[in-house]
Short mmCIF file of C-alpha atoms in Angstrom, two decimals:
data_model
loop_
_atom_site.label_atom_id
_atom_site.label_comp_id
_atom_site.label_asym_id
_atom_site.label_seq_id
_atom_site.Cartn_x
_atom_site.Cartn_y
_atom_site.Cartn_z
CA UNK A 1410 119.62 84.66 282.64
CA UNK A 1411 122.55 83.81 280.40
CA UNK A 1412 122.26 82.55 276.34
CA UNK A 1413 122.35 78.75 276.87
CA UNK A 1414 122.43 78.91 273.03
CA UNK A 1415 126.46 79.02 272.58
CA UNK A 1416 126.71 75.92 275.18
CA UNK A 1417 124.76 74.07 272.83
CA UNK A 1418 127.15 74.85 270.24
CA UNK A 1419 129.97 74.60 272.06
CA UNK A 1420 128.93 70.75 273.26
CA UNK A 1421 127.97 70.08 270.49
CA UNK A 1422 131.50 71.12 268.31
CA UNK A 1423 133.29 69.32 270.99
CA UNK A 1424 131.66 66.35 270.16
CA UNK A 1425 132.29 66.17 266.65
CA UNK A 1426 135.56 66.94 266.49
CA UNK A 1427 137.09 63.67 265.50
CA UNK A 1428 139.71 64.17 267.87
CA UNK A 1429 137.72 65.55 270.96
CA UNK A 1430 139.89 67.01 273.56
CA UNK A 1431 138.67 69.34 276.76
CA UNK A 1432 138.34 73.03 275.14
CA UNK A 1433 139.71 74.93 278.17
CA UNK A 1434 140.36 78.40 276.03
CA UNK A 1435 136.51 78.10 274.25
CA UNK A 1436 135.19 77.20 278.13
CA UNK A 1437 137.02 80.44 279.17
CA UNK A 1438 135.92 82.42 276.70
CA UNK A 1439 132.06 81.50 276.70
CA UNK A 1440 132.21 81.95 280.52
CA UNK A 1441 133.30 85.50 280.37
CA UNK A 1442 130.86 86.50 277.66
CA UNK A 1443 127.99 84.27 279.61
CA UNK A 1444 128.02 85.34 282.95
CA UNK A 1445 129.94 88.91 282.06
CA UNK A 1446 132.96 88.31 283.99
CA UNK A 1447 136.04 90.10 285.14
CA UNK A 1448 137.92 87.30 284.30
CA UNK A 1449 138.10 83.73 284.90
CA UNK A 1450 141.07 81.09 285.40
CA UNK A 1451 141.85 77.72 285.30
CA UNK A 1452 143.22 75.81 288.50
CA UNK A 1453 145.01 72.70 287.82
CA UNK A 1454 146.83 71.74 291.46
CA UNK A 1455 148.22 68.42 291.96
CA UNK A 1456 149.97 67.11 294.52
CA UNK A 1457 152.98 68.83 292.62
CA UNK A 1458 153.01 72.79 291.78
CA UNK A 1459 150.24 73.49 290.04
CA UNK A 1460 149.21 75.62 286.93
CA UNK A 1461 147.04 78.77 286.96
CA UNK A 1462 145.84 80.22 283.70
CA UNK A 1463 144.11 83.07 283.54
CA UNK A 1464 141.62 84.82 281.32
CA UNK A 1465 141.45 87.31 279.57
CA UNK A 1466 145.17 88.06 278.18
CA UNK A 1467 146.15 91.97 278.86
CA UNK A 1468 146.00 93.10 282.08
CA UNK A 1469 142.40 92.63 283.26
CA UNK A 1470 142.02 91.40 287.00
CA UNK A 1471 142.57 94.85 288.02
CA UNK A 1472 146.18 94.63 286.61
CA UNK A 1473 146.57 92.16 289.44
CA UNK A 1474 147.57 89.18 287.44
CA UNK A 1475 150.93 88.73 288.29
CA UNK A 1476 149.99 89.00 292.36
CA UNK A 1477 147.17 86.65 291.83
CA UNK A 1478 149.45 84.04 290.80
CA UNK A 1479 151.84 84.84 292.85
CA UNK A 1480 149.50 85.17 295.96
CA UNK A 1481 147.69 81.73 295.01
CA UNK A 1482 150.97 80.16 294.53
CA UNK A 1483 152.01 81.24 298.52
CA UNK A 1484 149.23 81.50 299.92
CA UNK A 1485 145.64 80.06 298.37
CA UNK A 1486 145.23 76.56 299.78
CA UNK A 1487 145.46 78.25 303.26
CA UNK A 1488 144.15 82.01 302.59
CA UNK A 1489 141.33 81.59 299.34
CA UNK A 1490 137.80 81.06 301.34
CA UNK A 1491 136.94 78.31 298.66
CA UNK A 1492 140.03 76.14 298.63
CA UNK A 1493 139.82 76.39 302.04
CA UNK A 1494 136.75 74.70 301.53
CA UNK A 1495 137.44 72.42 298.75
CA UNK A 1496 140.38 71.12 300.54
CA UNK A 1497 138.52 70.06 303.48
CA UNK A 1498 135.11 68.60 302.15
CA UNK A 1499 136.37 67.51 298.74
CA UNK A 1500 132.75 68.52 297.58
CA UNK A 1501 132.44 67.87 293.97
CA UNK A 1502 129.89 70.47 293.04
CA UNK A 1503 130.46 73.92 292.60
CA UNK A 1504 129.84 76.58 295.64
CA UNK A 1505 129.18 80.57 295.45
CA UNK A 1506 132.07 81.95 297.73
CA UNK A 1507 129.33 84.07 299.67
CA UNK A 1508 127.74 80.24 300.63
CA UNK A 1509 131.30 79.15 302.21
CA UNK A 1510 130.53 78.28 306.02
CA UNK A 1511 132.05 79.98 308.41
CA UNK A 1512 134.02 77.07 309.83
CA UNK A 1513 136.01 77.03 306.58
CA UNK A 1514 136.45 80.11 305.97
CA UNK A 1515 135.99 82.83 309.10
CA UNK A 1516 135.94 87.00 309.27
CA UNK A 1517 139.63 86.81 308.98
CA UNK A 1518 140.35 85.04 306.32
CA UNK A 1519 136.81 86.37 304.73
CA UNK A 1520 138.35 90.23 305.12
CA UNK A 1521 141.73 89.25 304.25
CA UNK A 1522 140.27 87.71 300.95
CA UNK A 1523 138.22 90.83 300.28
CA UNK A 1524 141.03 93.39 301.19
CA UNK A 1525 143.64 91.10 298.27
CA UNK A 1526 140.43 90.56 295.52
CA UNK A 1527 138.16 93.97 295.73
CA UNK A 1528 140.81 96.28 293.99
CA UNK A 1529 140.65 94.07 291.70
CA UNK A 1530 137.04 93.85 291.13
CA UNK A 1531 136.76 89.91 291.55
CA UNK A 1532 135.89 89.60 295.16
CA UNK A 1533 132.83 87.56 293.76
CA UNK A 1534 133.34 83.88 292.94
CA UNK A 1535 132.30 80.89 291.80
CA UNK A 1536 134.45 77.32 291.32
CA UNK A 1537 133.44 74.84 289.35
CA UNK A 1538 135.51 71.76 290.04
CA UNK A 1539 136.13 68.79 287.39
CA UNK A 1540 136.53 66.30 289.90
CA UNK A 1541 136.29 63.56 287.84
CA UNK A 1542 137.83 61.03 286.93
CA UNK A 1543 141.22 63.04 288.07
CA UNK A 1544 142.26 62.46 291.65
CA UNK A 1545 143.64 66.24 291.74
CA UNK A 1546 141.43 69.37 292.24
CA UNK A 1547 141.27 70.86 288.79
CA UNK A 1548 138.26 73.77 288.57
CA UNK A 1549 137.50 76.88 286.61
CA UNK A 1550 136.97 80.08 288.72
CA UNK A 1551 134.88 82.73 287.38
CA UNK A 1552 134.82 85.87 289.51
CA UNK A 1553 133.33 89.81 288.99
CA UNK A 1554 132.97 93.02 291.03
CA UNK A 1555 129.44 92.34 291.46
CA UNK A 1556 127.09 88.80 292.85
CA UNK A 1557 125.94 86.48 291.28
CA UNK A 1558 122.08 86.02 291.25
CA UNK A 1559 120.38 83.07 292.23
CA UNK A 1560 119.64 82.43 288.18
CA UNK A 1561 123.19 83.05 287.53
CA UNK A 1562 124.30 80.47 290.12
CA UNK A 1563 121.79 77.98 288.87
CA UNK A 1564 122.72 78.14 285.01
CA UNK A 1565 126.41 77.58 286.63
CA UNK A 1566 125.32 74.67 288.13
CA UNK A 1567 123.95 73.25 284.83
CA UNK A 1568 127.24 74.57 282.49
CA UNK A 1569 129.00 72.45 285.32
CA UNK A 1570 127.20 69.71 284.65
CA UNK A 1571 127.38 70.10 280.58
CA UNK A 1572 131.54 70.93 281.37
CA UNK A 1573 131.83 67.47 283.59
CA UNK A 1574 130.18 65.47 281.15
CA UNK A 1575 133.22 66.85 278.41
CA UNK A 1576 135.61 66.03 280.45
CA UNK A 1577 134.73 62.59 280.80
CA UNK A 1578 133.96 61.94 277.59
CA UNK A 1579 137.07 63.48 276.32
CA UNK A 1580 139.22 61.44 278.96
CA UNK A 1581 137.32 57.95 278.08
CA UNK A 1582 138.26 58.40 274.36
CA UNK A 1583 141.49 59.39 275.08
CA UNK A 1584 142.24 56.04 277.44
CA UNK A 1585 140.38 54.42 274.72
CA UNK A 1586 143.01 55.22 271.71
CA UNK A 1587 145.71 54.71 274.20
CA UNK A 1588 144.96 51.21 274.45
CA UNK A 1589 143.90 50.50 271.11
CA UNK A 1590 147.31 52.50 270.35
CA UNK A 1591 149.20 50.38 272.36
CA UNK A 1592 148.13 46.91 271.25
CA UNK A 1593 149.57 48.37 267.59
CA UNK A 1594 152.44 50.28 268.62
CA UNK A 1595 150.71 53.49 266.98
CA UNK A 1596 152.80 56.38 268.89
CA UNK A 1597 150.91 59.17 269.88
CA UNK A 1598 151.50 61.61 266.66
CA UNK A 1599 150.56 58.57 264.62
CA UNK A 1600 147.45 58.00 266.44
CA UNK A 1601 146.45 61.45 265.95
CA UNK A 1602 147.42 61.89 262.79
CA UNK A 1603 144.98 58.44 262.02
CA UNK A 1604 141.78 60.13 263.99
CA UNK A 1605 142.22 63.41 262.31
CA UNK A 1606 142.12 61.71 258.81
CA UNK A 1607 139.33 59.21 259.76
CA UNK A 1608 137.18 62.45 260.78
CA UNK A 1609 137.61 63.55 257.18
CA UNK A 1610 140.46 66.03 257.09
CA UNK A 1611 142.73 66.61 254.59
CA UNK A 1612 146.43 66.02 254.90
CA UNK A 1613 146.87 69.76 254.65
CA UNK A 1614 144.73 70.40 257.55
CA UNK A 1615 145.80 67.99 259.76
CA UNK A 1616 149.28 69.32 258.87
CA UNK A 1617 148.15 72.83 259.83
CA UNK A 1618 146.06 71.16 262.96
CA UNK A 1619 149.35 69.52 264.56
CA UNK A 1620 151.81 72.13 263.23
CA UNK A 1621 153.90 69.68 261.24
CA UNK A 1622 154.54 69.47 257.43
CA UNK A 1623 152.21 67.91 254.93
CA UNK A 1624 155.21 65.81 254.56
CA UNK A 1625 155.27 64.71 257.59
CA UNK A 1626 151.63 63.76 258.00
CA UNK A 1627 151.90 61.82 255.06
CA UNK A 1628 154.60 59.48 256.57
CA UNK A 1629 153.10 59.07 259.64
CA UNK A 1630 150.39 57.81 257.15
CA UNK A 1631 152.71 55.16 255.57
CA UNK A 1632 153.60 53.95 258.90
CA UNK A 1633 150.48 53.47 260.38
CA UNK A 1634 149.72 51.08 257.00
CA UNK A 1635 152.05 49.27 258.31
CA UNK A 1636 151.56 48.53 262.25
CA UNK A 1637 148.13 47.95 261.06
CA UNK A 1638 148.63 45.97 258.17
CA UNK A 1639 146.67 47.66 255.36
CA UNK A 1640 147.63 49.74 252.65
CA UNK A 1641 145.69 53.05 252.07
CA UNK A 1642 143.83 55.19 253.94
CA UNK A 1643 140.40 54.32 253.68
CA UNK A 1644 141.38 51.15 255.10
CA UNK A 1645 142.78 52.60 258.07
CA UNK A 1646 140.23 54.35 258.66
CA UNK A 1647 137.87 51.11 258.16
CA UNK A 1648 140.24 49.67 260.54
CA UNK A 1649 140.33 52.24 263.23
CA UNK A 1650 136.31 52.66 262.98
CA UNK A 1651 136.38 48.78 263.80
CA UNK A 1652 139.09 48.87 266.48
CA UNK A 1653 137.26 51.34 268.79
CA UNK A 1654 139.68 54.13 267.88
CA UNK A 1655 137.31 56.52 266.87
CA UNK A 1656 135.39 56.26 270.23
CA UNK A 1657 132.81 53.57 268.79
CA UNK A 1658 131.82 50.21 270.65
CA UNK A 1659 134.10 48.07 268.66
CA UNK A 1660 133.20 46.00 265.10
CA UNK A 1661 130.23 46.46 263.75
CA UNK A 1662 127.80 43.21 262.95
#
């Protein structure tokens, strides 16, 4: 059975970042360590070409990377067992590709799949899908030579859960500032620049955190003491505890 230990951390980092966002490279990376993975990508596919990122860098997958993404690109929504599946059932919980029915996916497609992925060692997979609250299918894959175990699928079922509840979480807070953000005029480096500072960091940091000069943070700075009406920091930050920018329930009593 896999460490549950660095989910804990992981969740509970995420959370108190002051500026929480959906950790897709630290998700990656715990998944191959956890479940000791070939590799493992991210699907984001809406209704528009959609991005495939996979994990780790260097020529794992066999050395098939560049014909994975080339093969899901032409051929996955019609050829992969579990889009196949996905596509038609829209099932929000995550399915073992061994457990696909045969309806969705038959011996054909089953030995074409097999005959593409076991060079590669990742004929073996499990999606979990972030359905929500996106309307598009957006899932991590995680896939190895060998199958899972029935423990291994169930801890996957409960990292699912933990990784659905992030991505929420991180999308309400991030609607959240936008509107508070909007009712100011705060653009979105200035609104980023506010949260990072009202979580405690430094200028420098936050410099180093959005790749811009200290300089630069510092004027963002002045004009958010403007479009909010105070004038220095710690009453910003009073202000956007109050306002519901830092993912609170609004003024206190």
């Amino acid at each position: 059975m896999p460490n549950p230990g660095p989910w804990l951390d992981l969740a509970a980092e995420t959370l108190h970042d002051p500026a929480p966002r959906f950790p897709v490279e630290r998700v990656a990376a715990q998944l191959l360590e956890s479940f000791e993975l070939v590799g493992c990508s991210f699907n984001d596919r809406p209704p528009a070409p959609g991005v495939l990122r996979l994990w780790p860098d260097g020529g794992f997958f066999g050395g098939l990377d560049r014909e994975i993404r080339e093969w899901t690109a032409a051929y996955g929504a019609w050829e992969h067992p579990l889009l196949r599946y996905y596509s038609a059932t829209d099932d929000p919980e995550p399915v073992h590709l061994a457990d696909v029915p045969e309806r969705f996916a038959d011996r054909r497609v089953r030995g074409a799949w097999h005959e593409f992925a076991g060079p590669g060692g990742f004929a073996h997979q499990i999606l979990l899908p972030l359905g929500t609250p996106h309307a598009h299918h957006r899932a991590f894959s995680i896939v190895r030579a060998d199958p899972f175990t029935p423990q291994e699928q169930d801890f996957a079922r409960t990292v699912w859960r933990l990784l659905g509840g992030l991505d929420r979480q991180a999308a309400a807070l991030a609607r959240a500032r936008c509107e508070v953000a909007t009712q100011v005029r705060l653009t979105p480096r200035q609104t980023a620049v506010l949260v990072l500072v009202a979580g405690g960091l430094t200028a420098a940091t936050v410099a180093r955190r959005l790749a811009i000069t200290e300089r630069t943070v510092h004027k963002h700075l002045e004009a958010v003491y403007h479009r909010i009406g105070v004038h220095d920091r710690l009453s910003a930050v009073l202000w956007a505890q109050r306002s519901g920018l830092l993912g609170g329930v609004g003024p206190a009593d």
